mmCIF file of C-alpha atoms and ligand atoms in Angstrom:
data_model
loop_
_atom_site.group_PDB
_atom_site.id
_atom_site.type_symbol
_atom_site.label_atom_id
_atom_site.label_comp_id
_atom_site.label_asym_id
_atom_site.label_seq_id
_atom_site.Cartn_x
_atom_site.Cartn_y
_atom_site.Cartn_z
ATOM 1 C CA UNK A 1 45.076 -65.365 2.365
ATOM 2 C CA UNK A 2 41.624 -65.190 3.110
ATOM 3 C CA UNK A 3 40.330 -64.790 6.103
ATOM 4 C CA UNK A 4 37.684 -62.887 5.943
ATOM 5 C CA UNK A 5 35.928 -64.936 4.307
ATOM 6 C CA UNK A 6 34.175 -67.949 6.672
ATOM 7 C CA UNK A 7 31.059 -70.383 6.369
ATOM 8 C CA UNK A 8 27.373 -69.311 7.507
ATOM 9 C CA UNK A 9 27.330 -70.942 11.153
ATOM 10 C CA UNK A 10 25.068 -69.381 14.265
ATOM 11 C CA UNK A 11 28.028 -67.195 14.555
ATOM 12 C CA UNK A 12 29.127 -65.709 11.370
ATOM 13 C CA UNK A 13 24.172 -65.376 11.029
ATOM 14 C CA UNK A 14 25.300 -63.068 14.549
ATOM 15 C CA UNK A 15 28.612 -61.785 13.091
ATOM 16 C CA UNK A 16 26.451 -60.592 9.730
ATOM 17 C CA UNK A 17 24.203 -58.141 12.129
ATOM 18 C CA UNK A 18 26.586 -56.849 14.052
ATOM 19 C CA UNK A 19 28.401 -54.910 10.000
ATOM 20 C CA UNK A 20 25.079 -53.966 9.571
ATOM 21 C CA UNK A 21 24.067 -52.638 12.653
ATOM 22 C CA UNK A 22 28.775 -51.052 12.103
ATOM 23 C CA UNK A 23 25.952 -49.375 8.849
ATOM 24 C CA UNK A 24 29.451 -51.270 7.475
ATOM 25 C CA UNK A 25 29.173 -54.219 4.153
ATOM 26 C CA UNK A 26 29.261 -57.424 3.836
ATOM 27 C CA UNK A 27 29.328 -60.622 1.187
ATOM 28 C CA UNK A 28 26.206 -62.451 1.496
ATOM 29 C CA UNK A 29 24.882 -65.323 -0.811
ATOM 30 C CA UNK A 30 21.540 -65.801 -3.164
ATOM 31 C CA UNK A 31 20.930 -68.175 -5.534
ATOM 32 C CA UNK A 32 21.588 -65.157 -8.955
ATOM 33 C CA UNK A 33 25.093 -64.071 -7.758
ATOM 34 C CA UNK A 34 26.513 -62.978 -4.824
ATOM 35 C CA UNK A 35 25.044 -59.435 -3.291
ATOM 36 C CA UNK A 36 26.998 -57.246 -1.747
ATOM 37 C CA UNK A 37 24.864 -56.762 1.626
ATOM 38 C CA UNK A 38 24.533 -53.352 3.602
ATOM 39 C CA UNK A 39 21.925 -51.517 5.855
ATOM 40 C CA UNK A 40 18.812 -50.080 3.824
ATOM 41 C CA UNK A 41 17.958 -47.611 5.723
ATOM 42 C CA UNK A 42 21.802 -45.734 6.540
ATOM 43 C CA UNK A 43 23.318 -43.814 5.015
ATOM 44 C CA UNK A 44 26.965 -43.130 5.352
ATOM 45 C CA UNK A 45 26.130 -47.677 5.117
ATOM 46 C CA UNK A 46 24.544 -47.103 1.582
ATOM 47 C CA UNK A 47 27.771 -44.039 0.752
ATOM 48 C CA UNK A 48 30.048 -47.137 1.246
ATOM 49 C CA UNK A 49 28.448 -49.368 -1.151
ATOM 50 C CA UNK A 50 28.836 -46.818 -4.224
ATOM 51 C CA UNK A 51 32.467 -45.819 -3.221
ATOM 52 C CA UNK A 52 33.311 -48.927 -3.100
ATOM 53 C CA UNK A 53 31.868 -50.432 -5.518
ATOM 54 C CA UNK A 54 33.500 -47.656 -7.777
ATOM 55 C CA UNK A 55 29.374 -47.349 -9.109
ATOM 56 C CA UNK A 56 27.353 -43.576 -10.000
ATOM 57 C CA UNK A 57 25.402 -42.796 -7.770
ATOM 58 C CA UNK A 58 22.524 -43.006 -10.306
ATOM 59 C CA UNK A 59 22.084 -46.595 -10.249
ATOM 60 C CA UNK A 60 19.559 -47.289 -7.238
ATOM 61 C CA UNK A 61 20.145 -50.839 -5.827
ATOM 62 C CA UNK A 62 17.421 -53.528 -5.216
ATOM 63 C CA UNK A 63 16.065 -54.149 -1.681
ATOM 64 C CA UNK A 64 16.723 -57.244 -0.066
ATOM 65 C CA UNK A 65 13.474 -58.325 2.317
ATOM 66 C CA UNK A 66 12.527 -61.196 4.184
ATOM 67 C CA UNK A 67 8.672 -60.904 3.682
ATOM 68 C CA UNK A 68 5.743 -58.932 2.512
ATOM 69 C CA UNK A 69 4.938 -57.102 5.612
ATOM 70 C CA UNK A 70 8.680 -55.573 4.975
ATOM 71 C CA UNK A 71 8.236 -54.599 0.944
ATOM 72 C CA UNK A 72 4.631 -53.135 2.290
ATOM 73 C CA UNK A 73 6.356 -51.003 5.605
ATOM 74 C CA UNK A 74 8.762 -48.260 2.044
ATOM 75 C CA UNK A 75 6.454 -49.079 -0.747
ATOM 76 C CA UNK A 76 3.231 -48.622 -2.573
ATOM 77 C CA UNK A 77 2.268 -52.500 -3.606
ATOM 78 C CA UNK A 78 -0.751 -53.873 -6.050
ATOM 79 C CA UNK A 79 -2.924 -56.480 -7.011
ATOM 80 C CA UNK A 80 -0.094 -57.759 -9.596
ATOM 81 C CA UNK A 81 3.126 -57.371 -6.783
ATOM 82 C CA UNK A 82 0.911 -59.872 -4.352
ATOM 83 C CA UNK A 83 0.735 -62.228 -7.750
ATOM 84 C CA UNK A 84 3.903 -61.986 -8.561
ATOM 85 C CA UNK A 85 5.374 -62.626 -5.083
ATOM 86 C CA UNK A 86 3.003 -65.445 -4.603
ATOM 87 C CA UNK A 87 5.093 -67.478 -7.947
ATOM 88 C CA UNK A 88 8.284 -65.937 -7.725
ATOM 89 C CA UNK A 89 8.940 -65.529 -3.987
ATOM 90 C CA UNK A 90 11.494 -66.641 -2.900
ATOM 91 C CA UNK A 91 13.131 -65.589 -5.882
ATOM 92 C CA UNK A 92 15.304 -63.931 -8.680
ATOM 93 C CA UNK A 93 12.005 -61.422 -9.765
ATOM 94 C CA UNK A 94 12.650 -58.017 -8.732
ATOM 95 C CA UNK A 95 9.597 -55.300 -8.267
ATOM 96 C CA UNK A 96 9.656 -52.195 -8.985
ATOM 97 C CA UNK A 97 6.948 -50.408 -7.087
ATOM 98 C CA UNK A 98 6.552 -46.761 -5.518
ATOM 99 C CA UNK A 99 8.195 -46.312 -3.013
ATOM 100 C CA UNK A 100 5.756 -45.090 0.225
ATOM 101 C CA UNK A 101 5.535 -40.953 1.706
ATOM 102 C CA UNK A 102 8.461 -40.926 4.727
ATOM 103 C CA UNK A 103 9.735 -43.309 4.112
ATOM 104 C CA UNK A 104 13.044 -45.588 6.314
ATOM 105 C CA UNK A 105 14.701 -46.536 3.216
ATOM 106 C CA UNK A 106 18.102 -44.060 2.684
ATOM 107 C CA UNK A 107 17.324 -41.769 -0.877
ATOM 108 C CA UNK A 108 21.124 -42.794 -1.722
ATOM 109 C CA UNK A 109 20.290 -46.602 -1.963
ATOM 110 C CA UNK A 110 17.028 -45.646 -4.585
ATOM 111 C CA UNK A 111 18.594 -42.826 -6.316
ATOM 112 C CA UNK A 112 16.507 -39.808 -4.968
ATOM 113 C CA UNK A 113 14.420 -41.936 -7.209
ATOM 114 C CA UNK A 114 10.545 -41.984 -6.289
ATOM 115 C CA UNK A 115 10.753 -45.503 -7.475
ATOM 116 C CA UNK A 116 11.999 -48.429 -6.004
ATOM 117 C CA UNK A 117 13.368 -51.993 -6.223
ATOM 118 C CA UNK A 118 12.594 -55.274 -4.033
ATOM 119 C CA UNK A 119 13.735 -58.381 -3.683
ATOM 120 C CA UNK A 120 13.452 -61.708 -1.728
ATOM 121 C CA UNK A 121 15.520 -63.942 -2.386
ATOM 122 C CA UNK A 122 15.987 -67.513 -2.894
ATOM 123 C CA UNK A 123 18.999 -68.229 -0.427
ATOM 124 C CA UNK A 124 18.729 -69.680 2.907
ATOM 125 C CA UNK A 125 22.107 -68.198 4.307
ATOM 126 C CA UNK A 126 20.339 -64.107 2.516
ATOM 127 C CA UNK A 127 16.596 -64.854 4.757
ATOM 128 C CA UNK A 128 18.000 -65.450 7.916
ATOM 129 C CA UNK A 129 20.989 -62.824 7.935
ATOM 130 C CA UNK A 130 17.600 -60.482 7.563
ATOM 131 C CA UNK A 131 15.535 -61.796 9.535
ATOM 132 C CA UNK A 132 17.759 -61.397 12.167
ATOM 133 C CA UNK A 133 18.694 -57.796 10.662
ATOM 134 C CA UNK A 134 14.767 -57.763 11.051
ATOM 135 C CA UNK A 135 15.852 -54.234 8.062
ATOM 136 C CA UNK A 136 15.642 -54.334 4.828
ATOM 137 C CA UNK A 137 19.866 -55.132 3.182
ATOM 138 C CA UNK A 138 20.668 -52.852 0.144
ATOM 139 C CA UNK A 139 22.791 -54.759 -2.064
ATOM 140 C CA UNK A 140 24.068 -54.054 -5.784
ATOM 141 C CA UNK A 141 26.215 -57.476 -7.301
ATOM 142 C CA UNK A 142 28.987 -57.385 -5.240
ATOM 143 C CA UNK A 143 32.156 -56.659 -8.067
ATOM 144 C CA UNK A 144 33.925 -53.231 -8.954
ATOM 145 C CA UNK A 145 30.847 -51.578 -11.547
ATOM 146 C CA UNK A 146 31.816 -52.836 -14.706
ATOM 147 C CA UNK A 147 33.456 -55.999 -13.550
ATOM 148 C CA UNK A 148 32.274 -59.306 -14.425
ATOM 149 C CA UNK A 149 29.016 -60.770 -11.092
ATOM 150 C CA UNK A 150 30.791 -63.245 -8.995
ATOM 151 C CA UNK A 151 29.089 -66.250 -7.962
ATOM 152 C CA UNK A 152 31.441 -67.623 -5.626
ATOM 153 C CA UNK A 153 32.820 -65.682 -2.265
ATOM 154 C CA UNK A 154 36.085 -66.227 -4.033
ATOM 155 C CA UNK A 155 35.733 -64.533 -7.326
ATOM 156 C CA UNK A 156 34.415 -60.961 -4.123
ATOM 157 C CA UNK A 157 37.708 -61.559 -2.771
ATOM 158 C CA UNK A 158 38.800 -61.132 -6.051
ATOM 159 C CA UNK A 159 37.315 -57.823 -6.643
ATOM 160 C CA UNK A 160 36.982 -56.520 -3.760
ATOM 161 C CA UNK A 161 40.543 -58.454 -1.247
ATOM 162 C CA UNK A 162 40.319 -57.240 3.083
ATOM 163 C CA UNK A 163 38.752 -54.352 2.174
ATOM 164 C CA UNK A 164 35.515 -56.136 3.047
ATOM 165 C CA UNK A 165 35.307 -57.516 6.696
ATOM 166 C CA UNK A 166 33.364 -60.468 5.911
ATOM 167 C CA UNK A 167 32.750 -62.717 3.063
ATOM 168 C CA UNK A 168 29.665 -65.179 3.289
ATOM 169 C CA UNK A 169 30.381 -68.705 1.555
ATOM 170 C CA UNK A 170 27.126 -70.545 0.140
ATOM 171 C CA UNK A 171 29.240 -72.232 -2.768
ATOM 172 C CA UNK A 172 27.954 -72.176 -5.832
ATOM 173 C CA UNK A 173 25.202 -69.198 -6.829
ATOM 174 C CA UNK A 174 22.361 -71.703 -8.828
ATOM 175 C CA UNK A 175 21.162 -69.627 -11.698
ATOM 176 C CA UNK A 176 24.650 -67.941 -11.906
ATOM 177 C CA UNK A 177 23.483 -64.756 -13.695
ATOM 178 C CA UNK A 178 20.765 -61.716 -11.356
ATOM 179 C CA UNK A 179 17.837 -61.240 -10.911
ATOM 180 C CA UNK A 180 14.947 -60.594 -13.286
ATOM 181 C CA UNK A 181 13.573 -56.355 -13.388
ATOM 182 C CA UNK A 182 9.995 -56.289 -13.978
ATOM 183 C CA UNK A 183 8.394 -52.428 -13.385
ATOM 184 C CA UNK A 184 4.775 -53.644 -12.183
ATOM 185 C CA UNK A 185 3.323 -49.898 -11.132
ATOM 186 C CA UNK A 186 0.855 -49.765 -13.249
ATOM 187 C CA UNK A 187 -1.162 -52.582 -15.358
ATOM 188 C CA UNK A 188 1.759 -53.970 -17.399
ATOM 189 C CA UNK A 189 4.609 -55.407 -16.891
ATOM 190 C CA UNK A 190 7.863 -54.294 -18.368
ATOM 191 C CA UNK A 191 10.814 -55.866 -18.367
ATOM 192 C CA UNK A 192 13.700 -53.959 -17.744
ATOM 193 C CA UNK A 193 16.466 -56.866 -16.918
ATOM 194 C CA UNK A 194 16.367 -60.408 -18.444
ATOM 195 C CA UNK A 195 17.350 -62.726 -16.003
ATOM 196 C CA UNK A 196 16.755 -66.564 -14.518
ATOM 197 C CA UNK A 197 12.493 -65.710 -14.107
ATOM 198 C CA UNK A 198 11.640 -65.375 -18.743
ATOM 199 C CA UNK A 199 9.051 -64.157 -20.144
ATOM 200 C CA UNK A 200 6.898 -67.420 -20.996
ATOM 201 C CA UNK A 201 7.280 -68.096 -17.412
ATOM 202 C CA UNK A 202 5.739 -64.272 -16.278
ATOM 203 C CA UNK A 203 3.333 -65.209 -18.891
ATOM 204 C CA UNK A 204 2.883 -68.865 -17.501
ATOM 205 C CA UNK A 205 1.156 -67.173 -14.318
ATOM 206 C CA UNK A 206 -0.349 -63.028 -14.523
ATOM 207 C CA UNK A 207 -2.643 -62.505 -16.602
ATOM 208 C CA UNK A 208 -1.018 -58.654 -18.158
ATOM 209 C CA UNK A 209 0.465 -57.631 -20.778
ATOM 210 C CA UNK A 210 4.052 -58.552 -20.400
ATOM 211 C CA UNK A 211 6.519 -55.899 -22.511
ATOM 212 C CA UNK A 212 9.875 -55.381 -22.926
ATOM 213 C CA UNK A 213 12.149 -52.146 -22.330
ATOM 214 C CA UNK A 214 12.804 -49.956 -25.432
ATOM 215 C CA UNK A 215 9.079 -49.643 -25.566
ATOM 216 C CA UNK A 216 9.107 -46.814 -23.730
ATOM 217 C CA UNK A 217 11.646 -43.796 -25.152
ATOM 218 C CA UNK A 218 11.984 -43.139 -21.131
ATOM 219 C CA UNK A 219 15.189 -44.651 -19.547
ATOM 220 C CA UNK A 220 13.803 -47.230 -16.810
ATOM 221 C CA UNK A 221 16.405 -48.511 -16.046
ATOM 222 C CA UNK A 222 19.670 -47.290 -15.533
ATOM 223 C CA UNK A 223 21.779 -49.518 -14.562
ATOM 224 C CA UNK A 224 21.396 -50.983 -18.442
ATOM 225 C CA UNK A 225 23.050 -47.508 -19.408
ATOM 226 C CA UNK A 226 27.022 -49.092 -18.018
ATOM 227 C CA UNK A 227 28.313 -51.228 -19.803
ATOM 228 C CA UNK A 228 29.225 -54.687 -17.298
ATOM 229 C CA UNK A 229 30.492 -57.693 -17.609
ATOM 230 C CA UNK A 230 33.404 -56.728 -18.652
ATOM 231 C CA UNK A 231 36.379 -59.540 -18.538
ATOM 232 C CA UNK A 232 39.223 -57.768 -19.126
ATOM 233 C CA UNK A 233 40.403 -59.612 -22.336
ATOM 234 C CA UNK A 234 38.258 -58.533 -26.146
ATOM 235 C CA UNK A 235 34.993 -60.830 -26.215
ATOM 236 C CA UNK A 236 34.196 -61.762 -29.988
ATOM 237 C CA UNK A 237 30.697 -63.709 -28.819
ATOM 238 C CA UNK A 238 28.625 -65.320 -31.697
ATOM 239 C CA UNK A 239 30.853 -67.463 -33.397
ATOM 240 C CA UNK A 240 32.044 -71.124 -34.013
ATOM 241 C CA UNK A 241 35.121 -70.045 -35.428
ATOM 242 C CA UNK A 242 38.239 -69.657 -32.303
ATOM 243 C CA UNK A 243 40.753 -67.436 -33.409
ATOM 244 C CA UNK A 244 44.434 -67.503 -33.479
ATOM 245 C CA UNK A 245 45.477 -66.799 -29.841
ATOM 246 C CA UNK A 246 41.967 -67.193 -28.465
ATOM 247 C CA UNK A 247 40.065 -69.623 -25.481
ATOM 248 C CA UNK A 248 36.633 -71.223 -25.960
ATOM 249 C CA UNK A 249 34.451 -71.571 -24.609
ATOM 250 C CA UNK A 250 31.901 -73.417 -26.263
ATOM 251 C CA UNK A 251 28.151 -73.857 -25.789
ATOM 252 C CA UNK A 252 26.368 -77.913 -26.319
ATOM 253 C CA UNK A 253 28.378 -79.616 -29.467
ATOM 254 C CA UNK A 254 30.105 -75.834 -30.376
ATOM 255 C CA UNK A 255 33.140 -76.128 -30.016
ATOM 256 C CA UNK A 256 37.208 -76.404 -31.209
ATOM 257 C CA UNK A 257 37.942 -79.138 -33.246
ATOM 258 C CA UNK A 258 40.379 -81.765 -31.824
ATOM 259 C CA UNK A 259 43.224 -79.360 -34.051
ATOM 260 C CA UNK A 260 42.691 -76.801 -31.482
ATOM 261 C CA UNK A 261 45.929 -76.820 -28.256
ATOM 262 C CA UNK A 262 44.417 -73.673 -26.273
ATOM 263 C CA UNK A 263 41.783 -73.525 -23.752
ATOM 264 C CA UNK A 264 38.145 -74.470 -24.687
ATOM 265 C CA UNK A 265 35.419 -74.641 -21.717
ATOM 266 C CA UNK A 266 32.163 -75.419 -22.517
ATOM 267 C CA UNK A 267 29.054 -74.130 -21.139
ATOM 268 C CA UNK A 268 26.716 -76.511 -21.531
ATOM 269 C CA UNK A 269 28.050 -79.595 -22.875
ATOM 270 C CA UNK A 270 23.762 -81.335 -22.903
ATOM 271 C CA UNK A 271 22.567 -78.285 -24.096
ATOM 272 C CA UNK A 272 21.103 -77.522 -21.530
ATOM 273 C CA UNK A 273 20.202 -73.264 -20.975
ATOM 274 C CA UNK A 274 20.084 -73.130 -16.909
ATOM 275 C CA UNK A 275 23.713 -74.332 -16.552
ATOM 276 C CA UNK A 276 25.157 -72.384 -18.953
ATOM 277 C CA UNK A 277 23.222 -69.611 -16.826
ATOM 278 C CA UNK A 278 25.088 -71.527 -14.009
ATOM 279 C CA UNK A 279 28.642 -71.314 -15.614
ATOM 280 C CA UNK A 280 28.750 -68.371 -17.640
ATOM 281 C CA UNK A 281 30.616 -65.536 -14.973
ATOM 282 C CA UNK A 282 32.591 -68.974 -13.531
ATOM 283 C CA UNK A 283 34.247 -69.671 -16.883
ATOM 284 C CA UNK A 284 34.595 -65.650 -17.959
ATOM 285 C CA UNK A 285 35.413 -65.328 -14.710
ATOM 286 C CA UNK A 286 38.424 -68.125 -15.277
ATOM 287 C CA UNK A 287 38.739 -67.915 -19.111
ATOM 288 C CA UNK A 288 40.266 -63.852 -18.614
ATOM 289 C CA UNK A 289 42.888 -64.837 -16.603
ATOM 290 C CA UNK A 290 44.372 -67.524 -19.201
ATOM 291 C CA UNK A 291 46.899 -65.832 -21.645
ATOM 292 C CA UNK A 292 45.633 -65.628 -24.592
ATOM 293 C CA UNK A 293 44.713 -61.748 -26.280
ATOM 294 C CA UNK A 294 41.211 -62.645 -26.729
ATOM 295 C CA UNK A 295 37.980 -64.702 -25.606
ATOM 296 C CA UNK A 296 35.331 -66.381 -28.681
ATOM 297 C CA UNK A 297 31.745 -67.251 -27.203
ATOM 298 C CA UNK A 298 29.496 -70.151 -29.533
ATOM 299 C CA UNK A 299 25.875 -68.920 -30.637
ATOM 300 C CA UNK A 300 23.540 -69.169 -27.560
ATOM 301 C CA UNK A 301 20.417 -70.253 -28.550
ATOM 302 C CA UNK A 302 17.994 -66.823 -27.533
ATOM 303 C CA UNK A 303 15.146 -68.882 -25.630
ATOM 304 C CA UNK A 304 14.060 -68.974 -22.031
ATOM 305 C CA UNK A 305 17.307 -68.688 -19.648
ATOM 306 C CA UNK A 306 19.979 -67.417 -22.534
ATOM 307 C CA UNK A 307 17.686 -63.942 -22.947
ATOM 308 C CA UNK A 308 19.641 -63.428 -20.230
ATOM 309 C CA UNK A 309 22.994 -65.051 -21.284
ATOM 310 C CA UNK A 310 23.020 -62.496 -24.659
ATOM 311 C CA UNK A 311 22.615 -59.915 -23.052
ATOM 312 C CA UNK A 312 24.905 -60.009 -21.032
ATOM 313 C CA UNK A 313 27.441 -61.307 -23.277
ATOM 314 C CA UNK A 314 26.792 -59.250 -25.536
ATOM 315 C CA UNK A 315 27.236 -55.039 -22.991
ATOM 316 C CA UNK A 316 30.657 -57.543 -22.197
ATOM 317 C CA UNK A 317 31.463 -57.593 -25.896
ATOM 318 C CA UNK A 318 30.541 -54.297 -26.719
HETATM 319 O O1 TXA B 1 20.778 -60.949 -9.239
HETATM 320 C C1 TXA B 1 20.212 -59.592 -8.412
HETATM 321 O O2 TXA B 1 19.251 -59.328 -8.752
HETATM 322 C C2 TXA B 1 21.527 -60.079 -7.350
HETATM 323 C C3 TXA B 1 21.837 -60.330 -5.359
HETATM 324 C C4 TXA B 1 22.691 -59.806 -4.822
HETATM 325 O O3 TXA B 1 20.658 -59.897 -5.830
HETATM 326 N N1 TXA B 1 21.675 -58.173 -7.383
HETATM 327 C C5 TXA B 1 22.335 -57.162 -8.787
HETATM 328 O O4 TXA B 1 22.163 -55.254 -8.142
HETATM 329 O O5 TXA B 1 22.370 -57.302 -9.478
HETATM 330 P P1 TXA B 1 23.319 -54.767 -9.174
HETATM 331 O O6 TXA B 1 22.605 -53.818 -7.952
HETATM 332 O O7 TXA B 1 23.793 -55.342 -9.899
HETATM 333 O O8 TXA B 1 21.471 -54.298 -9.998
HETATM 334 C C6 TXA B 1 20.359 -53.958 -9.842
HETATM 335 C C7 TXA B 1 19.868 -52.974 -11.035
HETATM 336 C C8 TXA B 1 20.033 -53.019 -11.346
HETATM 337 O O9 TXA B 1 20.071 -52.541 -13.152
HETATM 338 C C9 TXA B 1 19.626 -50.868 -11.296
HETATM 339 O O10 TXA B 1 19.298 -50.228 -12.435
HETATM 340 C C10 TXA B 1 18.050 -51.888 -11.275
HETATM 341 O O11 TXA B 1 18.296 -52.789 -10.374
HETATM 342 N N2 TXA B 1 16.742 -50.910 -10.094
HETATM 343 C C11 TXA B 1 17.402 -50.518 -9.507
HETATM 344 N N3 TXA B 1 16.683 -49.769 -7.957
HETATM 345 C C12 TXA B 1 15.594 -49.360 -9.706
HETATM 346 C C13 TXA B 1 14.618 -48.163 -10.368
HETATM 347 N N4 TXA B 1 13.885 -48.122 -8.959
HETATM 348 N N5 TXA B 1 14.338 -48.782 -11.837
HETATM 349 C C14 TXA B 1 14.564 -49.243 -12.630
HETATM 350 N N6 TXA B 1 15.496 -49.794 -12.435
HETATM 351 C C15 TXA B 1 16.356 -50.196 -10.763
HETATM 352 MG MG1 MG B 2 25.540 -55.138 -11.075
#
């Protein structure tokens, strides 16, 4: 019985705000993946997130806002922030800024760092909740740490069951992979996590240097240290041939021939990388439940959102 999955309505938004005010958690749909939301200013609510997700405390959370004013209350904004938010918000871009001194945000949410991650999600349900609650909402992906991220309410239920009071059903997440994370504290943009906003899209809009993580030896994004997106089965990537006892995740015309009698799914028949990103976690979760030893995945072109797809597949297979 999935009694905690509810469709959006005025009553559900009201319930969402009550849950947040009580320092409890709920799952909220977004255009990237479902988030596990809590009041960003409440230590006890934030500590529940870490506990229920089994997330290491050194991995900070993203704060979700519904307008720029909200960001200005707790973060030091700069010119680059105003251009990026103008072009890409609401949307799947998370920016790292310095925190303002003496702000209200829970130190647990930011893992005691001097910086903070912020995003304005492109999802009306999420935006409505933030607006009505009138406080930033901290929300990591709504999965147990290390598991595959959730792109529909049933994925959230698979990981947490009735442990969370409310999972709002906003259908399948359109983008299907997590937001791009960029550090914009200096004059340059440093891409910390690849996602739906690609390097090319950033280059087209702003006139500054864009670096990839790794150009700086210091670990800038704690989340990137951990194993991620892992199915319980062995994942073999960049392969055009199925193995003996596998299910196959194809792309475009790379699919097993007729002799293959296992389960084969195609991330995108037409070779559309956006469609592939949207299907990725859903199909991986499905194949992980089938009766095979391994999941073999076709090569995915390393361009546009394909960077994000390959990054996730690499982590899931290592
Ligand atoms: O699309 C998304 O970003 C989803 C939806 C729910 O918004 N959220 C999400 O959150 O993916 P999470 O917690 O699964 O990933 C957040 C990432 C982690 O890699 C974390 O280390 C990084 O953002 N992060 C958070 N605060 C940071 C900071 N101050 N400096 C560097 N990286 C930070
Ligand atoms: Mg996550």
